[in-house]
PDB file of C-alpha atoms in Angstrom:
ATOM      1  CA  UNK A   1      53.795  10.339  61.914  1.00 59.00           C
ATOM      2  CA  UNK A   2      55.573  13.393  60.540  1.00 67.00           C
ATOM      3  CA  UNK A   3      54.337  16.760  61.724  1.00 73.00           C
ATOM      4  CA  UNK A   4      53.091  18.916  58.812  1.00 79.00           C
ATOM      5  CA  UNK A   5      55.234  21.965  58.122  1.00 80.00           C
ATOM      6  CA  UNK A   6      54.343  25.310  59.598  1.00 82.00           C
ATOM      7  CA  UNK A   7      53.005  27.638  56.894  1.00 82.00           C
ATOM      8  CA  UNK A   8      54.529  31.114  56.607  1.00 81.00           C
ATOM      9  CA  UNK A   9      53.121  33.695  54.212  1.00 78.00           C
ATOM     10  CA  UNK A  10      55.385  36.489  53.062  1.00 77.00           C
ATOM     11  CA  UNK A  11      54.044  39.451  51.167  1.00 74.00           C
ATOM     12  CA  UNK A  12      56.148  40.910  48.375  1.00 72.00           C
ATOM     13  CA  UNK A  13      56.026  44.546  47.413  1.00 70.00           C
ATOM     14  CA  UNK A  14      56.571  44.261  43.683  1.00 72.00           C
ATOM     15  CA  UNK A  15      57.773  46.978  41.319  1.00 70.00           C
ATOM     16  CA  UNK A  16      54.381  47.088  39.567  1.00 68.00           C
ATOM     17  CA  UNK A  17      50.841  45.747  39.833  1.00 73.00           C
ATOM     18  CA  UNK A  18      51.310  42.498  37.950  1.00 82.00           C
ATOM     19  CA  UNK A  19      47.617  41.656  38.240  1.00 84.00           C
ATOM     20  CA  UNK A  20      47.493  43.939  35.168  1.00 92.00           C
ATOM     21  CA  UNK A  21      48.322  41.500  32.332  1.00 94.00           C
ATOM     22  CA  UNK A  22      49.790  44.299  30.179  1.00 95.00           C
ATOM     23  CA  UNK A  23      52.330  45.171  32.897  1.00 92.00           C
ATOM     24  CA  UNK A  24      53.131  41.486  33.379  1.00 93.00           C
ATOM     25  CA  UNK A  25      53.571  41.064  29.612  1.00 95.00           C
ATOM     26  CA  UNK A  26      55.833  44.131  29.470  1.00 93.00           C
ATOM     27  CA  UNK A  27      58.011  43.028  32.387  1.00 92.00           C
ATOM     28  CA  UNK A  28      58.408  39.381  31.356  1.00 95.00           C
ATOM     29  CA  UNK A  29      61.311  38.203  29.219  1.00 96.00           C
ATOM     30  CA  UNK A  30      59.341  35.083  28.345  1.00 98.00           C
ATOM     31  CA  UNK A  31      55.704  34.017  28.455  1.00 98.00           C
ATOM     32  CA  UNK A  32      55.027  30.380  27.698  1.00 98.00           C
ATOM     33  CA  UNK A  33      53.011  27.276  28.408  1.00 97.00           C
ATOM     34  CA  UNK A  34      55.022  24.557  30.121  1.00 97.00           C
ATOM     35  CA  UNK A  35      54.666  21.321  32.026  1.00 97.00           C
ATOM     36  CA  UNK A  36      56.464  20.819  35.341  1.00 98.00           C
ATOM     37  CA  UNK A  37      58.617  17.696  35.040  1.00 98.00           C
ATOM     38  CA  UNK A  38      60.157  17.632  38.524  1.00 98.00           C
ATOM     39  CA  UNK A  39      61.581  19.728  41.345  1.00 96.00           C
ATOM     40  CA  UNK A  40      65.354  19.924  40.854  1.00 96.00           C
ATOM     41  CA  UNK A  41      66.634  21.969  43.798  1.00 93.00           C
ATOM     42  CA  UNK A  42      65.925  24.526  46.473  1.00 91.00           C
ATOM     43  CA  UNK A  43      68.193  27.457  47.313  1.00 84.00           C
ATOM     44  CA  UNK A  44      68.356  30.732  49.210  1.00 79.00           C
ATOM     45  CA  UNK A  45      70.358  33.015  46.878  1.00 71.00           C
ATOM     46  CA  UNK A  46      69.063  36.244  48.468  1.00 73.00           C
ATOM     47  CA  UNK A  47      68.198  34.868  51.895  1.00 76.00           C
ATOM     48  CA  UNK A  48      64.702  33.863  50.769  1.00 82.00           C
ATOM     49  CA  UNK A  49      63.777  30.251  49.943  1.00 91.00           C
ATOM     50  CA  UNK A  50      63.402  29.591  46.240  1.00 93.00           C
ATOM     51  CA  UNK A  51      62.567  26.323  44.472  1.00 96.00           C
ATOM     52  CA  UNK A  52      63.762  25.299  41.019  1.00 97.00           C
ATOM     53  CA  UNK A  53      61.851  23.033  38.650  1.00 98.00           C
ATOM     54  CA  UNK A  54      62.588  21.328  35.352  1.00 98.00           C
ATOM     55  CA  UNK A  55      59.872  22.532  32.975  1.00 98.00           C
ATOM     56  CA  UNK A  56      59.210  21.363  29.435  1.00 98.00           C
ATOM     57  CA  UNK A  57      58.240  24.282  27.201  1.00 98.00           C
ATOM     58  CA  UNK A  58      55.119  23.410  25.212  1.00 97.00           C
ATOM     59  CA  UNK A  59      54.375  26.727  23.488  1.00 96.00           C
ATOM     60  CA  UNK A  60      55.892  30.217  23.475  1.00 97.00           C
ATOM     61  CA  UNK A  61      53.690  33.298  23.607  1.00 97.00           C
ATOM     62  CA  UNK A  62      56.692  35.618  24.068  1.00 97.00           C
ATOM     63  CA  UNK A  63      60.287  34.524  23.546  1.00 97.00           C
ATOM     64  CA  UNK A  64      61.898  31.531  21.889  1.00 97.00           C
ATOM     65  CA  UNK A  65      62.417  28.948  24.635  1.00 98.00           C
ATOM     66  CA  UNK A  66      62.433  25.266  23.777  1.00 96.00           C
ATOM     67  CA  UNK A  67      63.006  21.892  25.388  1.00 97.00           C
ATOM     68  CA  UNK A  68      63.514  21.620  29.134  1.00 98.00           C
ATOM     69  CA  UNK A  69      64.436  24.733  31.097  1.00 98.00           C
ATOM     70  CA  UNK A  70      64.813  25.577  34.788  1.00 98.00           C
ATOM     71  CA  UNK A  71      62.047  27.707  36.277  1.00 98.00           C
ATOM     72  CA  UNK A  72      62.721  29.314  39.649  1.00 96.00           C
ATOM     73  CA  UNK A  73      59.799  30.031  41.947  1.00 95.00           C
ATOM     74  CA  UNK A  74      59.971  32.198  45.047  1.00 92.00           C
ATOM     75  CA  UNK A  75      59.019  30.106  48.048  1.00 92.00           C
ATOM     76  CA  UNK A  76      59.858  26.712  49.401  1.00 93.00           C
ATOM     77  CA  UNK A  77      60.817  24.804  52.511  1.00 91.00           C
ATOM     78  CA  UNK A  78      63.255  25.887  55.199  1.00 89.00           C
ATOM     79  CA  UNK A  79      63.769  25.342  58.923  1.00 85.00           C
ATOM     80  CA  UNK A  80      62.803  27.780  61.648  1.00 83.00           C
ATOM     81  CA  UNK A  81      65.233  28.591  64.526  1.00 85.00           C
ATOM     82  CA  UNK A  82      63.864  25.604  66.511  1.00 86.00           C
ATOM     83  CA  UNK A  83      64.717  23.302  63.596  1.00 85.00           C
ATOM     84  CA  UNK A  84      61.127  22.625  62.524  1.00 86.00           C
ATOM     85  CA  UNK A  85      60.280  22.531  58.838  1.00 88.00           C
ATOM     86  CA  UNK A  86      58.299  25.489  57.498  1.00 89.00           C
ATOM     87  CA  UNK A  87      56.777  26.168  54.086  1.00 91.00           C
ATOM     88  CA  UNK A  88      57.263  29.747  52.938  1.00 89.00           C
ATOM     89  CA  UNK A  89      54.834  31.040  50.294  1.00 89.00           C
ATOM     90  CA  UNK A  90      55.060  34.486  48.707  1.00 85.00           C
ATOM     91  CA  UNK A  91      51.832  36.358  48.003  1.00 85.00           C
ATOM     92  CA  UNK A  92      50.019  33.068  48.762  1.00 84.00           C
ATOM     93  CA  UNK A  93      51.438  31.610  45.524  1.00 89.00           C
ATOM     94  CA  UNK A  94      51.260  27.800  45.879  1.00 92.00           C
ATOM     95  CA  UNK A  95      54.329  25.813  44.890  1.00 95.00           C
ATOM     96  CA  UNK A  96      54.298  24.302  41.409  1.00 97.00           C
ATOM     97  CA  UNK A  97      53.094  20.714  41.048  1.00 97.00           C
ATOM     98  CA  UNK A  98      54.848  17.944  39.135  1.00 97.00           C
ATOM     99  CA  UNK A  99      52.909  16.913  36.036  1.00 97.00           C
ATOM    100  CA  UNK A 100      50.821  20.106  35.907  1.00 97.00           C
ATOM    101  CA  UNK A 101      50.778  22.550  33.008  1.00 97.00           C
ATOM    102  CA  UNK A 102      51.070  26.285  33.649  1.00 97.00           C
ATOM    103  CA  UNK A 103      51.084  29.588  31.839  1.00 97.00           C
ATOM    104  CA  UNK A 104      54.421  31.080  32.921  1.00 98.00           C
ATOM    105  CA  UNK A 105      55.632  34.683  32.866  1.00 97.00           C
ATOM    106  CA  UNK A 106      59.338  34.816  33.730  1.00 97.00           C
ATOM    107  CA  UNK A 107      62.482  36.919  33.778  1.00 94.00           C
ATOM    108  CA  UNK A 108      65.787  35.300  32.901  1.00 95.00           C
ATOM    109  CA  UNK A 109      68.570  35.378  35.484  1.00 92.00           C
ATOM    110  CA  UNK A 110      71.733  34.785  33.480  1.00 92.00           C
ATOM    111  CA  UNK A 111      73.987  34.235  36.514  1.00 91.00           C
ATOM    112  CA  UNK A 112      71.875  31.251  37.618  1.00 91.00           C
ATOM    113  CA  UNK A 113      70.752  30.165  34.123  1.00 93.00           C
ATOM    114  CA  UNK A 114      67.141  30.001  35.239  1.00 94.00           C
ATOM    115  CA  UNK A 115      63.848  31.742  34.533  1.00 97.00           C
ATOM    116  CA  UNK A 116      62.256  33.247  37.655  1.00 94.00           C
ATOM    117  CA  UNK A 117      58.467  33.231  37.595  1.00 95.00           C
ATOM    118  CA  UNK A 118      56.661  36.351  38.734  1.00 91.00           C
ATOM    119  CA  UNK A 119      54.937  35.742  42.055  1.00 86.00           C
ATOM    120  CA  UNK A 120      51.219  34.854  41.856  1.00 82.00           C
ATOM    121  CA  UNK A 121      50.463  36.017  38.308  1.00 89.00           C
ATOM    122  CA  UNK A 122      53.488  34.374  36.690  1.00 92.00           C
ATOM    123  CA  UNK A 123      52.336  30.802  37.365  1.00 94.00           C
ATOM    124  CA  UNK A 124      48.743  30.164  36.304  1.00 94.00           C
ATOM    125  CA  UNK A 125      47.739  26.503  36.431  1.00 94.00           C
ATOM    126  CA  UNK A 126      45.958  25.494  33.236  1.00 95.00           C
ATOM    127  CA  UNK A 127      43.221  22.880  33.114  1.00 90.00           C
ATOM    128  CA  UNK A 128      43.452  22.944  29.325  1.00 84.00           C
ATOM    129  CA  UNK A 129      45.910  24.513  26.909  1.00 82.00           C
ATOM    130  CA  UNK A 130      43.421  25.283  24.170  1.00 81.00           C
ATOM    131  CA  UNK A 131      43.366  28.693  22.507  1.00 76.00           C
ATOM    132  CA  UNK A 132      39.948  29.212  24.135  1.00 83.00           C
ATOM    133  CA  UNK A 133      41.422  29.100  27.661  1.00 91.00           C
ATOM    134  CA  UNK A 134      40.591  32.496  29.243  1.00 93.00           C
ATOM    135  CA  UNK A 135      44.049  32.878  30.830  1.00 94.00           C
ATOM    136  CA  UNK A 136      45.787  32.236  27.508  1.00 94.00           C
ATOM    137  CA  UNK A 137      43.414  34.572  25.660  1.00 95.00           C
ATOM    138  CA  UNK A 138      43.947  37.347  28.229  1.00 95.00           C
ATOM    139  CA  UNK A 139      47.742  37.053  28.021  1.00 96.00           C
ATOM    140  CA  UNK A 140      47.688  36.895  24.212  1.00 95.00           C
ATOM    141  CA  UNK A 141      45.727  40.187  24.162  1.00 96.00           C
ATOM    142  CA  UNK A 142      48.098  41.757  26.723  1.00 96.00           C
ATOM    143  CA  UNK A 143      51.127  40.807  24.618  1.00 96.00           C
ATOM    144  CA  UNK A 144      49.690  42.838  21.738  1.00 97.00           C
ATOM    145  CA  UNK A 145      50.059  46.029  23.792  1.00 94.00           C
ATOM    146  CA  UNK A 146      52.478  45.352  26.691  1.00 93.00           C
ATOM    147  CA  UNK A 147      53.380  48.069  29.184  1.00 90.00           C
ATOM    148  CA  UNK A 148      56.948  48.089  30.518  1.00 88.00           C
ATOM    149  CA  UNK A 149      56.882  49.059  34.221  1.00 84.00           C
ATOM    150  CA  UNK A 150      58.639  52.348  35.004  1.00 81.00           C
ATOM    151  CA  UNK A 151      61.123  50.614  37.323  1.00 78.00           C
ATOM    152  CA  UNK A 152      62.336  48.468  34.422  1.00 79.00           C
ATOM    153  CA  UNK A 153      62.543  51.444  32.066  1.00 78.00           C
ATOM    154  CA  UNK A 154      64.959  53.011  34.538  1.00 63.00           C
ATOM    155  CA  UNK A 155      67.110  49.840  34.639  1.00 54.00           C
ATOM    156  CA  UNK A 156      65.938  48.802  38.119  1.00 42.00           C
ATOM    157  CA  UNK A 157      65.835  45.031  37.853  1.00 46.00           C
ATOM    158  CA  UNK A 158      63.930  42.411  39.823  1.00 46.00           C
ATOM    159  CA  UNK A 159      60.535  42.003  41.382  1.00 42.00           C
ATOM    160  CA  UNK A 160      61.263  42.009  45.126  1.00 36.00           C
ATOM    161  CA  UNK A 161      61.588  45.276  46.965  1.00 37.00           C
ATOM    162  CA  UNK A 162      60.628  44.138  50.460  1.00 40.00           C
ATOM    163  CA  UNK A 163      58.802  41.365  52.226  1.00 43.00           C
ATOM    164  CA  UNK A 164      56.561  41.015  55.275  1.00 47.00           C
ATOM    165  CA  UNK A 165      55.383  37.751  56.789  1.00 47.00           C
ATOM    166  CA  UNK A 166      52.603  36.113  58.749  1.00 46.00           C
ATOM    167  CA  UNK A 167      52.697  32.640  60.279  1.00 46.00           C
ATOM    168  CA  UNK A 168      49.861  30.080  60.156  1.00 48.00           C
ATOM    169  CA  UNK A 169      50.081  26.912  62.206  1.00 43.00           C
TER     170      UNK A 169
END
């Protein structure tokens, strides 16, 4: 029997409080509803595990994405110094699930040709994609009066400033 991976939580200090939907709407390049098709890869471009997924865009709320795109999510599997598998989650944001539909808020990273989801608030699992869904309604209202975070106004890009971690076994 395979031993379950050790769970490590890392806390991100983001450039703004993205629990505020208006700030999330202002910081995102794209906001859309999409279905996760499959996990395509896992990388560590900045020393942190990140997982990439093929996502089929179902509906745009902000932006003009279509077809299948790559969504990058902070977090994923890696090995600790002893060689044991660990699952790293940022801000307790669960990894995306194949076949599930989400409301995504992302920023495009041209060098990687992927759309990085904001931690926690940038991947909201949807039980239904109807216009009456509270998450969709809230984001639709926020997109009517988005607030661009100060750090992005000053050309500071990205969402990670620093990270702390705790380990759960």
